[in-house]
Tab-separated table of C-alpha atoms in Angstrom:
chain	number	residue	atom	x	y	z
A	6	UNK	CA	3.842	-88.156	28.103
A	7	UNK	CA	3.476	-88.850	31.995
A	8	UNK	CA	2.549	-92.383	33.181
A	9	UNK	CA	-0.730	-91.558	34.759
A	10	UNK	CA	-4.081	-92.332	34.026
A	11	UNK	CA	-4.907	-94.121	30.842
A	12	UNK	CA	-5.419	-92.049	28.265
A	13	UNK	CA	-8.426	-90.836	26.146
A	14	UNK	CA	-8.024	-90.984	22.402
A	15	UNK	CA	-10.803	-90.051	19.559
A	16	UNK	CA	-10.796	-91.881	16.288
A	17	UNK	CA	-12.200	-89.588	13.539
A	18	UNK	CA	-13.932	-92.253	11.586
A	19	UNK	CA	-15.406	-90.062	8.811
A	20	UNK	CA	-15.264	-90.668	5.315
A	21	UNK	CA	-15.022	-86.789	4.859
A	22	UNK	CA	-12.237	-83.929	5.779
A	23	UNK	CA	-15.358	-81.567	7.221
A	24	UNK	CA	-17.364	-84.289	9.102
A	25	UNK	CA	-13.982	-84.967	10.688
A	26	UNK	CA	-12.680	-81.652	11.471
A	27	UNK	CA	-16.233	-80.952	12.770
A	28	UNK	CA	-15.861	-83.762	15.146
A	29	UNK	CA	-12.291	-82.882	15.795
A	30	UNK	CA	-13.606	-79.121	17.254
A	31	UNK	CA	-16.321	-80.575	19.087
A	32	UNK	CA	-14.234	-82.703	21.411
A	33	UNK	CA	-10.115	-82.458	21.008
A	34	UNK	CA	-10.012	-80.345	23.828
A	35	UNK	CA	-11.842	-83.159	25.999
A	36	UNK	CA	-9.504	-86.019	24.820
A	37	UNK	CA	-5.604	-86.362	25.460
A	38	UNK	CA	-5.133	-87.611	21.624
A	39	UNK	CA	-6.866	-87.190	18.302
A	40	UNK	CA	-6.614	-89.612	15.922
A	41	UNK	CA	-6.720	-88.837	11.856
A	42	UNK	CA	-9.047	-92.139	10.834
A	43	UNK	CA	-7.470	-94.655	8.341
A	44	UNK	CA	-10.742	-93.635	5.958
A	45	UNK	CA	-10.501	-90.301	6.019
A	46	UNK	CA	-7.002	-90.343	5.575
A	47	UNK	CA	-7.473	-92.365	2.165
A	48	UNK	CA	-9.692	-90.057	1.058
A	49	UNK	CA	-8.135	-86.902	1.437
A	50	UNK	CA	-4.561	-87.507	2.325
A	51	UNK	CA	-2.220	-86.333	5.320
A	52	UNK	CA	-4.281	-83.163	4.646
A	53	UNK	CA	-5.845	-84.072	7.613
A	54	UNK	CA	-3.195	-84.549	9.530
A	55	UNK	CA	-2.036	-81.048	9.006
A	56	UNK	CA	-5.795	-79.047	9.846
A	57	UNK	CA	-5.688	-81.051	13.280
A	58	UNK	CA	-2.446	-79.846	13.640
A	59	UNK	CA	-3.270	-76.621	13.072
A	60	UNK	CA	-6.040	-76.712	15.277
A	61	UNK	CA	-4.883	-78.684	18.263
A	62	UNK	CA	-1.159	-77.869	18.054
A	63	UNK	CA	-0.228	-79.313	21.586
A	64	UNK	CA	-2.089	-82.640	21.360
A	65	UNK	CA	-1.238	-85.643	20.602
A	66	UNK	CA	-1.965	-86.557	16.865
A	67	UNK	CA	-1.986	-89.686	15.271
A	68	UNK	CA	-2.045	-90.626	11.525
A	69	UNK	CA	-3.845	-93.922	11.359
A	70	UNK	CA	-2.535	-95.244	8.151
A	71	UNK	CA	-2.253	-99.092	8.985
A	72	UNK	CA	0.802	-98.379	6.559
A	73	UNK	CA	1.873	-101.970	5.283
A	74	UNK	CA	4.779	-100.688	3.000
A	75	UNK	CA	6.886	-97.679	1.809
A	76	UNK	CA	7.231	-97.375	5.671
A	77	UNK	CA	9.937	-94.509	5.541
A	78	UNK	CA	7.964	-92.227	3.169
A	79	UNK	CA	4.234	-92.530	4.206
A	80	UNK	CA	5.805	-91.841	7.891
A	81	UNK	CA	8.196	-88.760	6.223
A	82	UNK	CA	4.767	-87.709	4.931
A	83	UNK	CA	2.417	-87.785	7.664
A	84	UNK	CA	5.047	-85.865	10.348
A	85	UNK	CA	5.771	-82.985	7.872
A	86	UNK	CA	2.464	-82.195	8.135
A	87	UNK	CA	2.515	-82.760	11.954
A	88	UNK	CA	1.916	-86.239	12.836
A	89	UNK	CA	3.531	-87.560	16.158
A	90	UNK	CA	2.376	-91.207	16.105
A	91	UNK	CA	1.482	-93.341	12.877
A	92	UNK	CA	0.587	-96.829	12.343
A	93	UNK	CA	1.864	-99.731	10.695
A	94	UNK	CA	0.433	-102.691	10.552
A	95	UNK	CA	1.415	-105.863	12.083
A	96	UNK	CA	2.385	-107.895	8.670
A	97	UNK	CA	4.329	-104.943	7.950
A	98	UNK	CA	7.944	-106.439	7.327
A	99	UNK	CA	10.757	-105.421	10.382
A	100	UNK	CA	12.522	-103.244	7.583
A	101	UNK	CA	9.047	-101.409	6.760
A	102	UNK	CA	8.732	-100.860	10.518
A	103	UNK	CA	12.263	-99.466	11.057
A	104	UNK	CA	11.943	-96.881	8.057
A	105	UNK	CA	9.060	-95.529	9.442
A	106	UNK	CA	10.211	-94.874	12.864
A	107	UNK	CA	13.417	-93.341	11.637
A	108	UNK	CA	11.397	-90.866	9.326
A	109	UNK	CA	9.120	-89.959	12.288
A	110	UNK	CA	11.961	-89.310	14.771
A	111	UNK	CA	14.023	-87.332	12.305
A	112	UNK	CA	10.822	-84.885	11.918
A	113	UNK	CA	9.383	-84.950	14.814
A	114	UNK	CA	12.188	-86.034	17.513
A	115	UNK	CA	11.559	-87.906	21.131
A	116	UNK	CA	7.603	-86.925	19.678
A	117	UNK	CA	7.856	-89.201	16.873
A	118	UNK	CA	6.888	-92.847	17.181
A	119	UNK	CA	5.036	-96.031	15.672
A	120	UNK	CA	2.187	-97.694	16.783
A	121	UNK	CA	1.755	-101.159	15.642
A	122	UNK	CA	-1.846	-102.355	14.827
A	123	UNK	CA	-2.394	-105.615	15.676
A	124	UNK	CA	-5.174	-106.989	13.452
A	125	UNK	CA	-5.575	-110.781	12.376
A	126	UNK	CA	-2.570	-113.499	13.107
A	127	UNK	CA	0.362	-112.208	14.925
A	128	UNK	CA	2.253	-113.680	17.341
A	129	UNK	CA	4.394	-112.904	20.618
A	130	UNK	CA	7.568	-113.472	18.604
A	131	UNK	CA	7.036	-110.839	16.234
A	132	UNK	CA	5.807	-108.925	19.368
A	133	UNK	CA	9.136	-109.337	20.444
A	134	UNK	CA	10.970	-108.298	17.081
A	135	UNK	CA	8.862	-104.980	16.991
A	136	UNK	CA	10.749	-104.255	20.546
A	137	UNK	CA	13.710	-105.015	19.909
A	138	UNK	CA	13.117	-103.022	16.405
A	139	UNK	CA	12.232	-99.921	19.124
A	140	UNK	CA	8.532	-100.141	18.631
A	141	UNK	CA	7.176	-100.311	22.365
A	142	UNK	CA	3.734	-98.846	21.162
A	143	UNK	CA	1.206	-101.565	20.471
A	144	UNK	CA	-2.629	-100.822	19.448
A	145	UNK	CA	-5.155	-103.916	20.311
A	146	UNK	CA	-8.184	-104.630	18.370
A	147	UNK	CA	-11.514	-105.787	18.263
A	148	UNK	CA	-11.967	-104.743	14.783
A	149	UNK	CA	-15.407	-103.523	13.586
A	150	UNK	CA	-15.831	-106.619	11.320
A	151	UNK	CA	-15.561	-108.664	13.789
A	152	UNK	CA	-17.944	-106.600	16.297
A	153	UNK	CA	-20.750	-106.712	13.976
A	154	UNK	CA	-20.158	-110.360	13.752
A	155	UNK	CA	-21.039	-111.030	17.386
A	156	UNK	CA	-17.686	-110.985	18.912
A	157	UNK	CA	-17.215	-109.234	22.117
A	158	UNK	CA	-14.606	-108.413	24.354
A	159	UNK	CA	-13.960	-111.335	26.814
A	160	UNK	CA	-10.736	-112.620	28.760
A	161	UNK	CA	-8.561	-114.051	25.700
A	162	UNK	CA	-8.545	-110.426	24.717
A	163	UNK	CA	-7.196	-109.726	28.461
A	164	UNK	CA	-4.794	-112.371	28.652
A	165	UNK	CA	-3.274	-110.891	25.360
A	166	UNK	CA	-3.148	-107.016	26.592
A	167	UNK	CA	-1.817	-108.734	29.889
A	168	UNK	CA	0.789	-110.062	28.185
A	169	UNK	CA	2.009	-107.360	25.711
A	170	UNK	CA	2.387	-104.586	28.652
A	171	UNK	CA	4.403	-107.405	30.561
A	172	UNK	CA	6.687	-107.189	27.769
A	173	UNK	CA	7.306	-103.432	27.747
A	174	UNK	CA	4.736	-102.362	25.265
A	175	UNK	CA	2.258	-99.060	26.319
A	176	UNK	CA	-1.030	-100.793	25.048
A	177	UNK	CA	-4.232	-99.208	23.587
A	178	UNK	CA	-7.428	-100.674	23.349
A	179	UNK	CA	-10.144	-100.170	20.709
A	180	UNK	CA	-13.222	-101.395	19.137
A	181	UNK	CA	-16.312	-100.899	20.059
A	182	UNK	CA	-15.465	-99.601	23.328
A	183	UNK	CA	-18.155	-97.989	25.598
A	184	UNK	CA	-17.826	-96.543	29.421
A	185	UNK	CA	-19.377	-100.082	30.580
A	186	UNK	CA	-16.648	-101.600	28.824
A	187	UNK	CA	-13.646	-100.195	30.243
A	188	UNK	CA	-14.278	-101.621	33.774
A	189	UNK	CA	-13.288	-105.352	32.109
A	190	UNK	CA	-9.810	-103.651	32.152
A	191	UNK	CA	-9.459	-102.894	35.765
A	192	UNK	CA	-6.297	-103.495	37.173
A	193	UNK	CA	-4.471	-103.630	33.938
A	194	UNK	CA	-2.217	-100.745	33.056
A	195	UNK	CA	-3.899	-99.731	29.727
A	196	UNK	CA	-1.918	-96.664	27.929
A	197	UNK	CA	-4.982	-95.557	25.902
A	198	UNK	CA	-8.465	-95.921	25.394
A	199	UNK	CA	-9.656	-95.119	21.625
A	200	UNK	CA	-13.282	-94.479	21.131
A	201	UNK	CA	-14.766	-93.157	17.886
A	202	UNK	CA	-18.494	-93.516	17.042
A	203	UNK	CA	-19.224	-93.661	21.000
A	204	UNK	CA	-18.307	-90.190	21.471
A	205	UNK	CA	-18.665	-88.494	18.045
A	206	UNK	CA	-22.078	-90.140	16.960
A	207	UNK	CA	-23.224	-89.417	20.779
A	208	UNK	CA	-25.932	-87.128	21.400
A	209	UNK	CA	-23.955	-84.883	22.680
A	210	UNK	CA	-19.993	-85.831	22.186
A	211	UNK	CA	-18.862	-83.617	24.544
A	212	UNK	CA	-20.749	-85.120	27.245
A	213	UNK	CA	-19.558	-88.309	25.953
A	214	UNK	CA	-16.145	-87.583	26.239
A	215	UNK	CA	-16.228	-86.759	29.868
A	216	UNK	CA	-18.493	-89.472	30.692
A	217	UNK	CA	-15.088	-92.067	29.325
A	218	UNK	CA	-12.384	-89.479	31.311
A	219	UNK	CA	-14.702	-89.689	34.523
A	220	UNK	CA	-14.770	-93.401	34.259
A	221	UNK	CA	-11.336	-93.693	33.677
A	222	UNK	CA	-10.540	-91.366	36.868
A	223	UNK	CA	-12.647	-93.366	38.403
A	224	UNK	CA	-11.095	-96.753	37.762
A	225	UNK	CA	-7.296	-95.899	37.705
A	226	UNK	CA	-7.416	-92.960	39.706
């Protein structure tokens, strides 16, 4: 993937496989990646994962899984069935991490790669491990939680997104994001921009969709 723009990525956030495929046909040709939601995927399974393959089969897909453990086989899972990014989560253990980046590559080749999720405490130091691990994909969060708490985005979330890409990490940004929000990121070389309910709960997602990709030309472009 070119170094351009930042990139647009939809989170299917559905508890079902059809109210995520349905959201997957509305808009994955508007978005540059199309995410397979950590609830879904509990429910049915890298099932998922292999309809959006099927449907989209020169995107981007990612397998959400927030996988924590059994890194090498969740990861062997998910790319058989066509994932080319999957997430682990940041407690994850270096040796987790490692297993499932070897299982993706071996499927899916230069493709493959892990995304690390960084929710809770982490710290720069493990930042640093995931790196030298090969992990240079790195996923921030304002979780939803946390959101419907009160929190918002705000410059400590900059600092740290500042701070990651300095290291060598391509860093998306999610959680609660809207078009009004992405202009707090100006002048910061975000990899990806992940939206879910603000495009597939829109009125009209499709419109939606465009409405993030015009801001984004607008801002980086």
């Amino acid at each position: 993937m070119t170094k351009q723009l930042p990139n647009l990525q939809v989170a299917l956030d559905h508890s079902d496989l059809q109210g995520a495929i349905t959201a997957a046909v509305s808009v994955g040709a508007e978005v540059d990646i199309i995410e397979a939601g950590t609830v879904c995927l509990l429910q049915v399974g890298s099932e998922l994962v292999e309809v959006l393959r099927n449907l989209f089969p020169d995107k981007w897909i990612v397998a959400d899984t927030k996988c924590a453990d059994a890194g090498g086989t969740v990861a062997a899972n998910n790319a058989k069935r066509g994932a080319d990014w999957m997430t682990c989560i940041c407690c994850a253990t270096i040796p987790t991490m490692k297993a499932a980046l070897k299982a993706i590559k071996e499927e899916r080749g230069e493709r493959g790669e892990i995304q690390i999720e960084l929710y809770g405490d982490w710290t720069f130091e493990q930042a640093q491990q995931w790196l030298d691990a090969g992990i240079s994909q790195a996923i921030y969060h304002q979780s939803r939680d946390a959101l419907l708490a009160g929190e918002t985005w705000g410059e400590k979330d900059l600092t740290k997104v500042k701070k990651l890409i300095d290291m060598g990490f391509r860093v998306s940004v999610t959680g609660g994001l809207s078009t009004d929000t992405l202009k707090l990121f100006e002048g910061v070389a975000v990899f990806t921009f992940i939206a879910g309910r603000g495009i597939t709960e829109a009125p009209d997602p499709v419109a939606a969709a465009r409405e993030f990709k015009d801001e984004i030309k607008r801002i980086w472009g």
